[in-house]
XYZ file of C-alpha atoms in Angstrom:
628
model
C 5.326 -42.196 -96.336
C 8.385 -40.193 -95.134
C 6.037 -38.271 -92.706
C 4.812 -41.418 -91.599
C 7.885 -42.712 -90.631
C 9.077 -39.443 -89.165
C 5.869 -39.365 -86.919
C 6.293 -42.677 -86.102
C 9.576 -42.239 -84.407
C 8.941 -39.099 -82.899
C 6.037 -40.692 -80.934
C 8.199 -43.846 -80.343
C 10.748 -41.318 -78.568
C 8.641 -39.954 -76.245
C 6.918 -43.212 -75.780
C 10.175 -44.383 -74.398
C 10.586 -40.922 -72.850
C 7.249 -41.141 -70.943
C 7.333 -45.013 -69.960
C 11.309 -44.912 -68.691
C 11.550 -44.546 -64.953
C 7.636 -44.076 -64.538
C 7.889 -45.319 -61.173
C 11.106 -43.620 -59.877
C 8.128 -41.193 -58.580
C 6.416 -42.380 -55.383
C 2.938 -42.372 -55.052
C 2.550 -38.388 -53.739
C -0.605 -36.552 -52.210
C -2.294 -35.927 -55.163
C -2.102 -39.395 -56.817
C -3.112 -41.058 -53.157
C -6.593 -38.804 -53.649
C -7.213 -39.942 -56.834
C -6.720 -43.266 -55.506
C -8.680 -43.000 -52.779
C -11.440 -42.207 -54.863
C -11.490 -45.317 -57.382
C -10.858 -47.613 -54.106
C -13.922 -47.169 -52.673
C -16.450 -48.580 -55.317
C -18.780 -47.156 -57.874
C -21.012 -45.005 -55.451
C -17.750 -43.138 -53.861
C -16.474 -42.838 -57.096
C -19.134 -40.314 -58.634
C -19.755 -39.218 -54.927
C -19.373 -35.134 -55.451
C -17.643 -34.817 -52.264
C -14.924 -37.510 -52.766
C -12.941 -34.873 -55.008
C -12.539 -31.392 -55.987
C -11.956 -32.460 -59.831
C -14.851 -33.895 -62.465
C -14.333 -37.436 -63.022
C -13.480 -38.227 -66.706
C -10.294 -39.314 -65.481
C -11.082 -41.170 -62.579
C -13.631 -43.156 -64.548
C -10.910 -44.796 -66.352
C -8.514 -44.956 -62.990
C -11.214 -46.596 -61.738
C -10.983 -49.472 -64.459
C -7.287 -49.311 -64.480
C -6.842 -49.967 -60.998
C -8.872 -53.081 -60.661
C -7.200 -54.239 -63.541
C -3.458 -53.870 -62.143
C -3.835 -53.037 -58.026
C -1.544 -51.503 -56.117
C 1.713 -51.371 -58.180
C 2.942 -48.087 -59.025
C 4.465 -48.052 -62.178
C 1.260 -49.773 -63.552
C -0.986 -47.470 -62.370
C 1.459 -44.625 -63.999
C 0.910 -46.907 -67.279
C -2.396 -45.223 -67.591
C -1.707 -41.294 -67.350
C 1.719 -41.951 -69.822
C -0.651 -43.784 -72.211
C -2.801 -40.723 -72.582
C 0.623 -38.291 -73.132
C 1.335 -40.819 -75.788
C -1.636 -40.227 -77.251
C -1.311 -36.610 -77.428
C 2.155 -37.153 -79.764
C -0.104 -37.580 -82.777
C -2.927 -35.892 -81.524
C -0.907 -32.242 -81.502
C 0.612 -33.571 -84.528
C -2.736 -33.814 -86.240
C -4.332 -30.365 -84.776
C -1.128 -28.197 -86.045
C -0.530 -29.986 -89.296
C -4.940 -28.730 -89.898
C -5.137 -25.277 -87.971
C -1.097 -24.187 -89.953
C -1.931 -26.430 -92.974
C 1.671 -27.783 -92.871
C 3.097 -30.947 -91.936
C 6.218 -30.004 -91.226
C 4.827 -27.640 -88.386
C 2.717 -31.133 -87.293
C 5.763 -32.585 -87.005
C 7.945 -29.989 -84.911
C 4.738 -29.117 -82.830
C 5.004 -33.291 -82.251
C 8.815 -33.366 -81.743
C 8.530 -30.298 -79.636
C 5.979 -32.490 -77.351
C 8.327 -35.456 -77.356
C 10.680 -33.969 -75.415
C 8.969 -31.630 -73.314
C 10.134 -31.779 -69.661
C 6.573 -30.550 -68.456
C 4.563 -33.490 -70.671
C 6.449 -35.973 -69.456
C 6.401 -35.361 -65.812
C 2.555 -34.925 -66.299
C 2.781 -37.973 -68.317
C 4.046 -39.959 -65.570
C 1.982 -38.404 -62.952
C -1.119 -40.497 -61.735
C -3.355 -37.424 -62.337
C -5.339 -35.697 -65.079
C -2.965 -33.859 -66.828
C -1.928 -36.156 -69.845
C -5.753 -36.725 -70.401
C -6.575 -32.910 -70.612
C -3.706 -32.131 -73.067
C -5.152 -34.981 -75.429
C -8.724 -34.130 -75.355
C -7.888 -30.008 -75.908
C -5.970 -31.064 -78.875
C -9.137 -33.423 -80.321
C -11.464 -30.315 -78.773
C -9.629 -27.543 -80.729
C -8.855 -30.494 -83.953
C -12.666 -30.815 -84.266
C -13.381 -26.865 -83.970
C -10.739 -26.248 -86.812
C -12.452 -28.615 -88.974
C -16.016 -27.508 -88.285
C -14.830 -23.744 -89.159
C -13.393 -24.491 -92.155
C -15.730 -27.111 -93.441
C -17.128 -25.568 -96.730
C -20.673 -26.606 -95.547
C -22.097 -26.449 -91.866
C -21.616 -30.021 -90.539
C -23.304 -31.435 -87.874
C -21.349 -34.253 -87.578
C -18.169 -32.097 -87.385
C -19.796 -29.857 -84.594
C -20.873 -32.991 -82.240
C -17.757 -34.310 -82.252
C -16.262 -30.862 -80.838
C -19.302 -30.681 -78.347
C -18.206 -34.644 -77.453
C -14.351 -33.697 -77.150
C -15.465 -30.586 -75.459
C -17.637 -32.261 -72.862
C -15.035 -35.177 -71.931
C -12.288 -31.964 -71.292
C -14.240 -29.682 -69.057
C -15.272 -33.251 -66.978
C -11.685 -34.228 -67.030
C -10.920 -30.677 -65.554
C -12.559 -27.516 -64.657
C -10.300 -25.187 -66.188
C -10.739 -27.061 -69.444
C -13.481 -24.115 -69.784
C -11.106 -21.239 -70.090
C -9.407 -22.746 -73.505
C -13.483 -23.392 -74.966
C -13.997 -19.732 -73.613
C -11.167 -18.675 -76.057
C -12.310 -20.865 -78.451
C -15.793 -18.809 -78.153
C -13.742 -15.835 -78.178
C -12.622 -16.225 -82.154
C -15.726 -17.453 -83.048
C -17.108 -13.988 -82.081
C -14.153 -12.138 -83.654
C -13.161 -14.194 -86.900
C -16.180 -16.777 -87.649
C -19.382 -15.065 -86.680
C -21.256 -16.829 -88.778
C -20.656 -20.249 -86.958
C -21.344 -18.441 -83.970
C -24.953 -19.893 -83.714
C -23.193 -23.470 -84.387
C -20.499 -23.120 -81.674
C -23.911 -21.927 -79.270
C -25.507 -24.882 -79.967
C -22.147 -27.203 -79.500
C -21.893 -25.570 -76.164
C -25.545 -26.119 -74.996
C -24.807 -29.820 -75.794
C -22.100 -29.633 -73.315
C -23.920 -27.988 -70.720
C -26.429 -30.673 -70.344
C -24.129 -32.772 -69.955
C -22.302 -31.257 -67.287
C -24.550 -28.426 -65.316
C -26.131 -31.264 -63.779
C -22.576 -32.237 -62.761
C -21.451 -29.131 -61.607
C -24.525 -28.455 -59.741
C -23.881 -31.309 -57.581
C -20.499 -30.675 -56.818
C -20.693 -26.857 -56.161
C -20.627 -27.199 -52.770
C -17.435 -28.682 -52.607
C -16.074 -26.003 -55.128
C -16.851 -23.339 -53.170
C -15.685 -24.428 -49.833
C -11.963 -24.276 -51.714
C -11.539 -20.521 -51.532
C -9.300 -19.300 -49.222
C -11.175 -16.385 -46.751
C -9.257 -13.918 -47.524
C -9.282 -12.140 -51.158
C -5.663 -10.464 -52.373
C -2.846 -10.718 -54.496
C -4.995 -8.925 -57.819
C -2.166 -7.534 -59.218
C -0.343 -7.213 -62.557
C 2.764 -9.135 -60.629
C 1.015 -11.972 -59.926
C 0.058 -12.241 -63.550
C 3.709 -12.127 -64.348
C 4.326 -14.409 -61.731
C 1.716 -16.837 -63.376
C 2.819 -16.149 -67.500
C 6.440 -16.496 -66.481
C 6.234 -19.420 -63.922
C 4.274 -21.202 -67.128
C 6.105 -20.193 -69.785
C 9.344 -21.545 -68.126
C 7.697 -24.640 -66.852
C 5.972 -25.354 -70.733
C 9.277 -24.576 -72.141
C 12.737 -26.147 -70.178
C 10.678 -27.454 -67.545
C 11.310 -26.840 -63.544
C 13.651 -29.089 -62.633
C 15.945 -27.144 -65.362
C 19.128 -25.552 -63.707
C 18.928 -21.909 -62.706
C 21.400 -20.720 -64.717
C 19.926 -22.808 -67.720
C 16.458 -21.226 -67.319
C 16.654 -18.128 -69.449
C 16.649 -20.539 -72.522
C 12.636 -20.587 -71.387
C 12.344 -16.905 -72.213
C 14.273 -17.645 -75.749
C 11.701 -20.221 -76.415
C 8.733 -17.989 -75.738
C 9.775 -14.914 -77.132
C 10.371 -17.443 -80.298
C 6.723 -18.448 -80.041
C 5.488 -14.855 -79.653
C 7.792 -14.278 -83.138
C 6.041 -16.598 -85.060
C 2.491 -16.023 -83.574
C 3.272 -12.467 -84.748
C 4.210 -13.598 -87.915
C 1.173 -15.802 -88.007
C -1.186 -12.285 -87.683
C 0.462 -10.072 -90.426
C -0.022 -12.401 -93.034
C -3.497 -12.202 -94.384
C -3.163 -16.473 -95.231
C -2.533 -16.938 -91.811
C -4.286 -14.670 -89.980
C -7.082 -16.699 -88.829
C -4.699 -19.654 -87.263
C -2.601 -17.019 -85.672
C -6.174 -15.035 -83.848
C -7.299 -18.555 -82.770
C -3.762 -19.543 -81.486
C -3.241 -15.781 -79.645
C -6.499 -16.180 -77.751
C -5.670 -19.797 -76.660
C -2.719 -19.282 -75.703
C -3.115 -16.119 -73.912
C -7.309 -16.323 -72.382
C -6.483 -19.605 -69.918
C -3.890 -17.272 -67.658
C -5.619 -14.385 -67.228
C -9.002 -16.619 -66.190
C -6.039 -18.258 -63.780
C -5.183 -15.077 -62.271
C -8.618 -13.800 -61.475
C -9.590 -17.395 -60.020
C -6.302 -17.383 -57.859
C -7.529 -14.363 -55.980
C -9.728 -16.721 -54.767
C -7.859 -19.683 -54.343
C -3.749 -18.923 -54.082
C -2.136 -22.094 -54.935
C -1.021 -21.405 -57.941
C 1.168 -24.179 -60.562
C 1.453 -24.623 -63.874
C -0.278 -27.153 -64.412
C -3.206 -24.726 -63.956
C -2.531 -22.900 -67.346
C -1.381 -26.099 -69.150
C -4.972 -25.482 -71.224
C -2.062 -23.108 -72.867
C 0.419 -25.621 -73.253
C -1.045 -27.025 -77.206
C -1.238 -23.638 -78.766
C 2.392 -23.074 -77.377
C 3.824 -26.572 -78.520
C 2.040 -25.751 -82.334
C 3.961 -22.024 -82.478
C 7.045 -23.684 -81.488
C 6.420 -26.941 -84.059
C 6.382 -24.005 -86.319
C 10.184 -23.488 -85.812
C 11.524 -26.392 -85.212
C 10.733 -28.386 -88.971
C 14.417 -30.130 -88.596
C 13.049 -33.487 -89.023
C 11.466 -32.608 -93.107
C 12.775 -29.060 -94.503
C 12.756 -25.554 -92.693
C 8.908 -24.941 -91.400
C 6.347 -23.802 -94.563
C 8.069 -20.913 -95.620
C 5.114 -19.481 -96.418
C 4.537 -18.979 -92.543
C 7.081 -16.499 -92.869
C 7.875 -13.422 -94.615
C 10.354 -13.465 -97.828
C 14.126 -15.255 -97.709
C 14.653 -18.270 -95.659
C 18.207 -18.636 -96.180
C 18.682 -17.087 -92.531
C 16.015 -19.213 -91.121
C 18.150 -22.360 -91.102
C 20.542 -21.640 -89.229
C 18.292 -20.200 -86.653
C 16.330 -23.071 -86.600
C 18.927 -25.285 -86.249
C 20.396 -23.977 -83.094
C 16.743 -23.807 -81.661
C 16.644 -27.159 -82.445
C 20.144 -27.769 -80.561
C 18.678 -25.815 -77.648
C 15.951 -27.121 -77.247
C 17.475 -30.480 -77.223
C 19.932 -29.947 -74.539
C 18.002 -28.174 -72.064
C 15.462 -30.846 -72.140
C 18.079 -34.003 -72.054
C 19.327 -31.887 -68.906
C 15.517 -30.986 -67.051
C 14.641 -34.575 -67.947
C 18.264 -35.916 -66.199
C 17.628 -34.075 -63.191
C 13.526 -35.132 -63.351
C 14.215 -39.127 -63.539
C 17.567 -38.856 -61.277
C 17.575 -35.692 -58.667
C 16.275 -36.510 -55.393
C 15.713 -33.023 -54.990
C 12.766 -33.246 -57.398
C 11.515 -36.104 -55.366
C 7.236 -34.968 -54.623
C 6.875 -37.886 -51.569
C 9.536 -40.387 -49.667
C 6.666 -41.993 -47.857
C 8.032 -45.508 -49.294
C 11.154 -44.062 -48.196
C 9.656 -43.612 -44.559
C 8.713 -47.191 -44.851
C 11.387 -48.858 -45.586
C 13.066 -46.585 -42.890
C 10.985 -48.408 -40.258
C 11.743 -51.939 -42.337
C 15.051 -51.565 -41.464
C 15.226 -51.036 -37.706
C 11.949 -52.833 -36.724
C 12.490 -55.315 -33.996
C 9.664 -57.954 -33.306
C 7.453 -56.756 -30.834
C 7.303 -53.248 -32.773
C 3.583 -52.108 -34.026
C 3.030 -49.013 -36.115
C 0.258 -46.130 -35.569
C -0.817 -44.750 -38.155
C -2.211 -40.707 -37.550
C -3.699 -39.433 -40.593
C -6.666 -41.021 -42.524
C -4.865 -39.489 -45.788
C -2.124 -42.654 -45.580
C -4.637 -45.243 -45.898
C -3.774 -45.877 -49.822
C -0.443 -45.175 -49.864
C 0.024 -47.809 -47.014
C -1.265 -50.210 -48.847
C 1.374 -49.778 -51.573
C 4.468 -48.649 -49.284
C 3.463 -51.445 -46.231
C 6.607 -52.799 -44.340
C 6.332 -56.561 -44.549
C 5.672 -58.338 -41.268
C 4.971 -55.369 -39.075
C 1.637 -54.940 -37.337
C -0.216 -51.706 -37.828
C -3.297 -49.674 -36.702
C -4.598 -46.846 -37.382
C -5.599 -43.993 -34.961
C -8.658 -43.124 -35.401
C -9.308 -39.574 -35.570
C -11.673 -39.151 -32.590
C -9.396 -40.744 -30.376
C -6.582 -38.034 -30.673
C -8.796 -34.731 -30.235
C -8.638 -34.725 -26.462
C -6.647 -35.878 -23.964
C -9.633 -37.994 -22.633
C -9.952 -39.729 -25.628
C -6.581 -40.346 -26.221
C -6.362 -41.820 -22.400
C -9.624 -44.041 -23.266
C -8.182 -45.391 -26.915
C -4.628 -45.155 -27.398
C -3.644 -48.022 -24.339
C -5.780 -50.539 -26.438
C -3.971 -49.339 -29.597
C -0.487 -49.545 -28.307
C -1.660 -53.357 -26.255
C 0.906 -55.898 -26.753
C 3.943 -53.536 -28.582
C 7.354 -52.977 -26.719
C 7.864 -50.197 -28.980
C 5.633 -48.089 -31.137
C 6.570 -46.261 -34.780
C 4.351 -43.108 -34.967
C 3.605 -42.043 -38.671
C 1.744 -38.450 -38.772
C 1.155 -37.996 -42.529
C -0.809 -34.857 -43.864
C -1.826 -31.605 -41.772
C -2.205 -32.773 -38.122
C -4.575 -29.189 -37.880
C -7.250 -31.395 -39.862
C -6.791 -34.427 -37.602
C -4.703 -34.537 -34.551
C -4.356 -30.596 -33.767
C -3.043 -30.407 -30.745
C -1.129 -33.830 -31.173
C -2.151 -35.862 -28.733
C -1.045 -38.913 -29.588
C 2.441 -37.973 -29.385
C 1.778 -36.310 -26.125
C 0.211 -39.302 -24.763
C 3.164 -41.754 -26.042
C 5.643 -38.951 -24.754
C 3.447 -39.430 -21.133
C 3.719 -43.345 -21.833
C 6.473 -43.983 -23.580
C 10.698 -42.824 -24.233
C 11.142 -40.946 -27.551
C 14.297 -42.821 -28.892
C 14.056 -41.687 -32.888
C 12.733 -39.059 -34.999
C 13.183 -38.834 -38.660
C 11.287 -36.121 -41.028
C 10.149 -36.713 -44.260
C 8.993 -33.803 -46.781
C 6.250 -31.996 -43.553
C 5.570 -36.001 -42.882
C 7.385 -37.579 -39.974
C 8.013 -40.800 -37.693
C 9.044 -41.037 -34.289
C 9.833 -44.259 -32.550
C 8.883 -44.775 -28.636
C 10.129 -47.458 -26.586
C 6.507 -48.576 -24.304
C 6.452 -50.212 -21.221
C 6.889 -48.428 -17.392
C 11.003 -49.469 -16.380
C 11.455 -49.538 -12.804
C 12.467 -45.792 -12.825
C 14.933 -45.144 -10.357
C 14.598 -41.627 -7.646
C 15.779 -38.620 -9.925
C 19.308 -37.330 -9.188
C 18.891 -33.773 -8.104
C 20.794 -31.381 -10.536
C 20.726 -27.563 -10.642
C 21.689 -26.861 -14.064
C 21.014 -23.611 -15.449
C 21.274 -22.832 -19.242
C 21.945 -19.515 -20.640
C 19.047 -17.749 -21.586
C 16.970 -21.154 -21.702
C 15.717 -23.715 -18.880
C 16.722 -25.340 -15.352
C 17.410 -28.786 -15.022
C 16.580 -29.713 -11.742
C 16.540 -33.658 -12.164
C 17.400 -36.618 -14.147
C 17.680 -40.557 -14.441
C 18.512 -42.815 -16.673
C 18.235 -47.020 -16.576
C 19.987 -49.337 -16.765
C 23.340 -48.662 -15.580
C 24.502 -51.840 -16.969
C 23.266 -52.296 -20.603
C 23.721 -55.514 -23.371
C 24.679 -54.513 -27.114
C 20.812 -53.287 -28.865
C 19.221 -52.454 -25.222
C 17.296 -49.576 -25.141
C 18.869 -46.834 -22.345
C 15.580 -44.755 -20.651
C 16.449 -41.178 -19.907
C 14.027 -39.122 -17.678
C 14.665 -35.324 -17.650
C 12.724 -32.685 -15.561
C 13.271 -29.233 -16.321
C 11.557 -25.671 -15.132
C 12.413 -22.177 -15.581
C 12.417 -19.244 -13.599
C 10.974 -16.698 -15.911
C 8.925 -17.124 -19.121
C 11.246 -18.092 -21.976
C 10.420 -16.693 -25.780
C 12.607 -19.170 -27.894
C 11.489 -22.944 -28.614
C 14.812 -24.659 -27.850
C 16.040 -28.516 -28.815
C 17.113 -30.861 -26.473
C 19.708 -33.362 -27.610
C 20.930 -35.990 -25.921
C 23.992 -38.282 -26.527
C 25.376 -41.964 -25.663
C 29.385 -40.785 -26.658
C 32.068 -43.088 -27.110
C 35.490 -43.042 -24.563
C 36.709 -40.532 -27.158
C 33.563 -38.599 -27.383
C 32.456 -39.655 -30.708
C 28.421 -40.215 -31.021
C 27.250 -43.501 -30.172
C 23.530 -42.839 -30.260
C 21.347 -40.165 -29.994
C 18.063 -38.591 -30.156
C 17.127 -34.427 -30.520
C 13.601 -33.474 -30.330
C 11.817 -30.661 -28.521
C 10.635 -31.058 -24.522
C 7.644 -34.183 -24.447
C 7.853 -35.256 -28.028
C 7.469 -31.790 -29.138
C 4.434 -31.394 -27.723
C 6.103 -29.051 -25.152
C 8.065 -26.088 -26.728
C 10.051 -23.764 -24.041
C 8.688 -20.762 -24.743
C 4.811 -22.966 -23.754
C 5.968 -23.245 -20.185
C 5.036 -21.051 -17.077
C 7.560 -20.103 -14.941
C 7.943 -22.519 -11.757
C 6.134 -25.532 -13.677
C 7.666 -29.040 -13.774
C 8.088 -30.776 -17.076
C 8.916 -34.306 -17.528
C 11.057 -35.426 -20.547
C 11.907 -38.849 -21.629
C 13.934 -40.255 -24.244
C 15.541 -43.776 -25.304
C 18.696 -44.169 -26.775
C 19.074 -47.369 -28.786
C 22.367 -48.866 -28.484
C 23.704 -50.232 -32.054
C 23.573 -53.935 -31.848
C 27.514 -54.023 -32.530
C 28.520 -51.676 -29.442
C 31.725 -53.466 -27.815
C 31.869 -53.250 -24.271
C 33.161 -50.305 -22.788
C 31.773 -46.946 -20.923
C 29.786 -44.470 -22.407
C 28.903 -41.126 -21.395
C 25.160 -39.716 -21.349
C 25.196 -36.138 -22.785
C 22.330 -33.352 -22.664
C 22.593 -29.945 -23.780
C 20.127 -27.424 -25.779
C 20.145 -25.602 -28.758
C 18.430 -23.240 -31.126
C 17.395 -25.003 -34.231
C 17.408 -22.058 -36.754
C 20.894 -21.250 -36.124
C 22.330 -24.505 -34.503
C 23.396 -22.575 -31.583
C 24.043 -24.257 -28.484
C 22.932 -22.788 -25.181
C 25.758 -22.911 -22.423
C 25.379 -23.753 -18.314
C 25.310 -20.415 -17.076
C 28.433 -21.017 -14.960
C 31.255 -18.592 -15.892
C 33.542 -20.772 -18.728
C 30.869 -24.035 -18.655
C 31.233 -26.112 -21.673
C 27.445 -26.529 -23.819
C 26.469 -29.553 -22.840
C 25.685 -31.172 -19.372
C 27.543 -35.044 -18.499
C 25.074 -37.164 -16.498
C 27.087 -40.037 -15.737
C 28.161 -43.303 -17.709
C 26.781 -46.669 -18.675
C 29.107 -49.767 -19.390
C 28.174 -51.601 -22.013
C 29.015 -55.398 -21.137
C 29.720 -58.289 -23.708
């Protein structure tokens, strides 16, 4: 009863653990493919080239989204329900292989508060469903070896577990390849059982596999490197800090992970020498240790490397350290150990202590540092929410945003999305993008994704930069928008200027409209530049509304043409347009502002000064008077 009760509130901990903040998370890359996937209907869903991953756990997305749509910490209900599940699962699978239930219990506590479970736990992806069904898959193997009789029963429910973990993911295969690996070594004799479990679960997933080889194959990367003994260490250390304080851990905290291991290695040590033991401890080794080194072979191939890629690892690691950590009955089976525990207690207990406080602190900065923060495409949106003005519309370039903007929409604004033919030439983007934009006085882009894979030479912001006056840019994690104000103003004759910057571009002309402005006008700025020789540094141009006392009023610093145009692009003696919009705030109070250019070199912030002998770094155009 007391090891009911003590189970029961270790899973009730990291129930609360796993379902607090679910949501603080947006909807990131990963979880938008997986949702993209289940949104599409039955036939996309089992579609092989919808995904790179089996579909065990998309099957049940698939349910779970129709049952609770688009909100996010609902859909994250589903993957912390299945790291829930593996509390008593890992409880159940160390308490059989170690024969203890104190070590059930630590290897459960452990998993309570591990900072790598419970990100994965609140994670709309398959991780939370793998851990659970390699702890049934090696539960159900344990029993079937040590059953006193050859069971059937026992061995087709490890085929069954089996099966639903390699189609929940691939790599599942490296822990049953272990698995395989002691049955050759220790249990021979069920070696002709374990064959016959693992034919069952190659007919029912060849077929899959076959299907979706394709797809697999097209992952690898052309070029074949990194096989080298540091890259393994890279990979065992990058895990074994991850499984054990977590990532988002501070630096100076982290070498607590190599305590933690080195405490697992102990025990799994200890586990060998003893003849009782022996057997869990060969079973454990090769789980623990068989998953990485298939990881570093396949990432020759395919060089994106995390740890969620070894966490196939992560149960035999959780049941060494349960073996530790038996604070919540009496010091772990002393039998696990050699003679005298009056030492052990002690040891454990700070373990415990450590243990505790480096994961209260990874799972502090996991639910509260922005820095840890995997998408702020919500973020983007509510961005545009805030300064959209009616009349605004919203393109959309990158098919990959489709789900997320469904959950992340701005109320009230009127989108469309480009589609991707219309942006791979500058014919089709002159024969699409005016029907797109028809009707908007200013336009939010939104590029989302790789813009090599849809818009590569990114026309639509060189046709709205053609178009349209680049008055706002904001980046977001590789993801950006960038507002343009539509609509041809009456542009005036450009002011002849010869302005020559240091070591960077000519300008030889300029306007800007209207001289008279109204607080939350828009002020158009048209800049042509050129350059005498070729240049070889991409420099910013910023340019400034400034208050009397030359404070910033407004402002907007991009590269020539909506980046489209980089300096070191343009041939000597060519002319090149550049138009911005600066937006003034809607409380301005009347008064004269000056309109301020200059460039500067965005790695080092350096400004580039008019190549007249003591000329400031920046170039005044004139002024505009704001009226009441």
């Amino acid at each position: 009863m007391r090891v009911f009760a003590a189970l029961l509130a270790i899973v009730l901990v990291g129930a609360a653990l796993r379902f607090y903040r679910a949501d603080h998370q947006e909807i990131w890359g990963d979880e938008g493919a997986k949702l993209e996937v289940v949104n599409q209907g039955m036939a996309h869903l089992f579609w092989p080239g919808a995904e790179v991953h089996p579909r065990f756990f998309h099957a049940g997305l698939f349910v779970w989204f129709r049952l609770v749509g688009y909100t996010p910490y609902a859909l994250r209900v589903l993957p912390v329900l299945f790291g829930v599940l593996g509390l008593p699962l890992v409880y159940v699978l160390a308490r059989r292989l170690l024969r203890s239930r104190a070590a059930g219990l630590g290897a459960a506590g452990v998993l309570a508060l591990n900072p790598f479970h419970v990100a994965y736990s609140q994670d709309l992806t398959m991780y939370s469903l793998l851990f659970a069904m390699l702890c049934l898959s090696g539960y159900w193997l344990v029993r079937a070896l040590r059953a006193e009789q050859p069971s059937w029963r026992l061995w087709a429910l490890y085929a069954l577990t089996t099966l639903l973990a390699v189609h929940t993911h691939y790599y599942a295969a490296f822990a049953v390849l272990a698995h395989g690996l002691f049955v050759l070594v220790a249990k021979r004799r069920s070696l002709p059982a374990w064959v016959g479990a693992q034919l069952v679960v190659a007919v029912g997933f060849l077929p899959w596999v076959y299907q979706h080889y394709q797809l697999l194959a097209g992952q690898a990367v052309d070029q074949v490197q990194d096989f080298s003994l540091a890259n393994l260490g890279r990979i065992v250390g990058q895990g074994a800090l991850g499984f054990t304080v977590g990532s988002t851990v501070p630096a100076g905290a982290a070498w607590l992970g190599w305590v933690f291991a080195l405490v697992a290695v102990a025990v799994l040590v200890a586990l060998i020498r003893r003849p009782a033991t022996r057997w869990a401890g060969t079973l454990l080794a090769l789980w623990l240790l068989v998953p990485p080194l298939l990881v570093w072979v396949f990432d020759i191939w395919l060089q994106h490397f995390g740890e969620r890629f070894i966490s196939m690892s992560l149960p035999p690691l959780l049941v060494l350290l349960g073996a530790t950590c038996p604070c919540l009955a009496r010091v772990a089976a002393p039998r696990l150990w050699s003679k005298g525990a009056g030492w052990q207690r002690p040891v454990a207990a700070s373990l415990v202590v450590a243990y505790l406080a480096t994961s209260v602190v990874s799972l502090k900065a996991w639910y509260f540092d922005p820095a840890f923060l995997k998408s702020h495409y919500g973020e983007m949106m509510a961005f545009i929410a805030a300064r959209a003005q009616p009349g605004d519309g919203l393109l959309l370039d990158g098919p990959q945003q489709a789900i997320l903007y469904q959950i992340y929409a701005p109320p009230g604004l009127d989108h469309r999305f480009i589609p991707s033919g219309s942006v791979l030439t500058v014919e089709a983007a002159d024969r699409d993008l005016p029907a797109l934009v028809a009707g908007f006085e200013r336009v939010w882009l939104v590029l989302y994704g790789a813009p090599a894979s849809y818009d590569p030479d990114h026309q639509a912001e060189v046709w709205l930069g053609r178009h349209g006056y680049k008055a706002l840019y904001q980046s977001y994690l590789g993801n950006y928008v960038t507002l343009y104000a539509l609509g041809e103003p009456a542009t005036p004759a450009l002011t002849p200027a010869d302005a020559q910057f240091t070591a960077g571009p000519r300008l030889v002309g300029y306007a800007f409209e209207p001289a008279q402005a109204a607080p939350g006008d828009v002020i158009y700025l048209m800049l042509q530049w050129t350059t005498d020789v070729a240049l070889t540094t991409d420099d910013t141009v910023f340019t400034h509304l400034l208050w009397p006392d030359g404070a910033l009023l407004a402002g907007s610093d991009s590269q020539p043409v909506s980046g489209t145009r980089p300096t070191s692009t343009w041939a000597p003696g060519e002319l090149i347009v550049d138009r911005y919009a600066l937006l003034l705030p809607p409380d301005t109070p009347p008064g004269d502002y000056a309109v301020q250019i200059g460039l500067y070199d965005l790695p080092t912030s350096t400004r580039l000064t008019l190549a007249q002998p003591g000329a400031p770094d920046y170039l005044i155009l004139g002024t505009i008077r704001v009226r009441p």
